[in-house]
Amino acid sequence: MENKKQEENLFNEQTTADIKGSNMVKDPDNWTTGDEPMTGAQHSYLQTLSAEAGEEMDETLNKAEASKRIDELQHQTGRGVDK
């Protein structure tokens, strides 16, 4: 359980770093680095979410695609979603 919380915190820190200096969250499709490979934090969090959702993880996603997939899986699993 502690490991999952650490992964969530690491992902949230990375997301915050990606938007630092901005007063709004950008659509991943508009990220200038969106076509780069997903970050280590995204990869780790996607592994966790995919396992919880009972779905295979796509290892080939880029940063933008990984962000969108994380959002989908968070809604599907109820993890990381404000209630």
PDB file of C-alpha atoms in Angstrom:
ATOM      1  CA  MET A   1       0.000   0.000   0.000  1.00  0.00           C
ATOM      2  CA  GLU A   2       2.830   2.382   0.872  1.00  0.00           C
ATOM      3  CA  ASN A   3       4.502   1.698  -2.488  1.00  0.00           C
ATOM      4  CA  LYS A   4       1.319   2.623  -4.371  1.00  0.00           C
ATOM      5  CA  LYS A   5       1.087   5.917  -2.475  1.00  0.00           C
ATOM      6  CA  GLN A   6       4.728   6.651  -3.310  1.00  0.00           C
ATOM      7  CA  GLU A   7       4.034   5.996  -7.012  1.00  0.00           C
ATOM      8  CA  GLU A   8       1.029   8.321  -6.904  1.00  0.00           C
ATOM      9  CA  ASN A   9       3.088  11.044  -5.207  1.00  0.00           C
ATOM     10  CA  LEU A  10       5.916  10.623  -7.725  1.00  0.00           C
ATOM     11  CA  PHE A  11       3.473  10.944 -10.625  1.00  0.00           C
ATOM     12  CA  ASN A  12       1.844  14.015  -9.084  1.00  0.00           C
ATOM     13  CA  GLU A  13       5.260  15.622  -8.547  1.00  0.00           C
ATOM     14  CA  GLN A  14       6.177  14.973 -12.199  1.00  0.00           C
ATOM     15  CA  THR A  15       2.873  16.388 -13.407  1.00  0.00           C
ATOM     16  CA  THR A  16       3.390  19.487 -11.270  1.00  0.00           C
ATOM     17  CA  ALA A  17       6.892  19.892 -12.660  1.00  0.00           C
ATOM     18  CA  ASP A  18       5.530  19.655 -16.208  1.00  0.00           C
ATOM     19  CA  ILE A  19       3.148  22.579 -15.612  1.00  0.00           C
ATOM     20  CA  LYS A  20       5.321  24.672 -13.303  1.00  0.00           C
ATOM     21  CA  GLY A  21       5.043  28.326 -14.197  1.00  0.00           C
ATOM     22  CA  SER A  22       1.626  27.860 -15.735  1.00  0.00           C
ATOM     23  CA  ASN A  23      -1.637  28.879 -14.145  1.00  0.00           C
ATOM     24  CA  MET A  24      -3.563  26.260 -16.055  1.00  0.00           C
ATOM     25  CA  VAL A  25      -3.259  22.620 -16.985  1.00  0.00           C
ATOM     26  CA  LYS A  26      -2.568  22.138 -20.678  1.00  0.00           C
ATOM     27  CA  ASP A  27      -4.195  19.489 -22.811  1.00  0.00           C
ATOM     28  CA  PRO A  28      -1.591  16.741 -23.347  1.00  0.00           C
ATOM     29  CA  ASP A  29      -2.158  17.061 -27.093  1.00  0.00           C
ATOM     30  CA  ASN A  30      -0.656  20.569 -26.831  1.00  0.00           C
ATOM     31  CA  TRP A  31       2.439  19.639 -24.813  1.00  0.00           C
ATOM     32  CA  THR A  32       5.658  20.575 -26.597  1.00  0.00           C
ATOM     33  CA  THR A  33       7.284  17.440 -25.138  1.00  0.00           C
ATOM     34  CA  GLY A  34       4.233  15.224 -25.535  1.00  0.00           C
ATOM     35  CA  ASP A  35       5.840  13.073 -28.201  1.00  0.00           C
ATOM     36  CA  GLU A  36       8.783  12.157 -25.961  1.00  0.00           C
ATOM     37  CA  PRO A  37       8.800   8.756 -24.235  1.00  0.00           C
ATOM     38  CA  MET A  38       6.701   8.507 -21.069  1.00  0.00           C
ATOM     39  CA  THR A  39       8.503   9.390 -17.860  1.00  0.00           C
ATOM     40  CA  GLY A  40       9.571   6.823 -15.301  1.00  0.00           C
ATOM     41  CA  ALA A  41       6.879   8.082 -12.956  1.00  0.00           C
ATOM     42  CA  GLN A  42       4.213   7.676 -15.637  1.00  0.00           C
ATOM     43  CA  HIS A  43       5.443   4.169 -16.440  1.00  0.00           C
ATOM     44  CA  SER A  44       5.360   3.086 -12.816  1.00  0.00           C
ATOM     45  CA  TYR A  45       1.929   4.570 -12.165  1.00  0.00           C
ATOM     46  CA  LEU A  46       0.519   3.086 -15.379  1.00  0.00           C
ATOM     47  CA  GLN A  47       1.758  -0.348 -14.302  1.00  0.00           C
ATOM     48  CA  THR A  48      -0.095   0.019 -11.013  1.00  0.00           C
ATOM     49  CA  LEU A  49      -3.295   1.368 -12.556  1.00  0.00           C
ATOM     50  CA  SER A  50      -3.301  -1.200 -15.368  1.00  0.00           C
ATOM     51  CA  ALA A  51      -2.909  -4.049 -12.877  1.00  0.00           C
ATOM     52  CA  GLU A  52      -5.723  -2.689 -10.715  1.00  0.00           C
ATOM     53  CA  ALA A  53      -7.969  -2.320 -13.768  1.00  0.00           C
ATOM     54  CA  GLY A  54      -7.066  -5.804 -15.033  1.00  0.00           C
ATOM     55  CA  GLU A  55      -5.804  -4.397 -18.322  1.00  0.00           C
ATOM     56  CA  GLU A  56      -2.548  -4.750 -20.203  1.00  0.00           C
ATOM     57  CA  MET A  57      -0.178  -1.818 -20.174  1.00  0.00           C
ATOM     58  CA  ASP A  58       0.953  -0.330 -23.474  1.00  0.00           C
ATOM     59  CA  GLU A  59       4.711   0.138 -23.127  1.00  0.00           C
ATOM     60  CA  THR A  60       4.908   2.236 -26.307  1.00  0.00           C
ATOM     61  CA  LEU A  61       2.942   5.284 -25.123  1.00  0.00           C
ATOM     62  CA  ASN A  62       4.544   8.716 -25.268  1.00  0.00           C
ATOM     63  CA  LYS A  63       4.176  11.340 -22.519  1.00  0.00           C
ATOM     64  CA  ALA A  64       0.903  12.765 -23.816  1.00  0.00           C
ATOM     65  CA  GLU A  65      -0.664   9.365 -24.496  1.00  0.00           C
ATOM     66  CA  ALA A  66       0.446   8.085 -21.085  1.00  0.00           C
ATOM     67  CA  SER A  67      -1.116  11.101 -19.379  1.00  0.00           C
ATOM     68  CA  LYS A  68      -4.433  10.495 -21.116  1.00  0.00           C
ATOM     69  CA  ARG A  69      -4.314   6.771 -20.314  1.00  0.00           C
ATOM     70  CA  ILE A  70      -3.600   7.545 -16.662  1.00  0.00           C
ATOM     71  CA  ASP A  71      -6.667   9.794 -16.573  1.00  0.00           C
ATOM     72  CA  GLU A  72      -8.797   7.020 -18.099  1.00  0.00           C
ATOM     73  CA  LEU A  73      -7.549   4.392 -15.670  1.00  0.00           C
ATOM     74  CA  GLN A  74      -7.904   6.700 -12.678  1.00  0.00           C
ATOM     75  CA  HIS A  75     -11.577   7.169 -13.526  1.00  0.00           C
ATOM     76  CA  GLN A  76     -12.013   3.472 -14.154  1.00  0.00           C
ATOM     77  CA  THR A  77     -10.400   2.447 -10.850  1.00  0.00           C
ATOM     78  CA  GLY A  78     -11.487   5.436  -8.765  1.00  0.00           C
ATOM     79  CA  ARG A  79      -7.850   6.082  -7.851  1.00  0.00           C
ATOM     80  CA  GLY A  80      -6.614   9.654  -7.794  1.00  0.00           C
ATOM     81  CA  VAL A  81     -10.048  11.053  -8.626  1.00  0.00           C
ATOM     82  CA  ASP A  82     -11.663  13.629  -6.373  1.00  0.00           C
ATOM     83  CA  LYS A  83     -14.942  12.341  -5.057  1.00  0.00           C
TER      84      LYS A  83
END
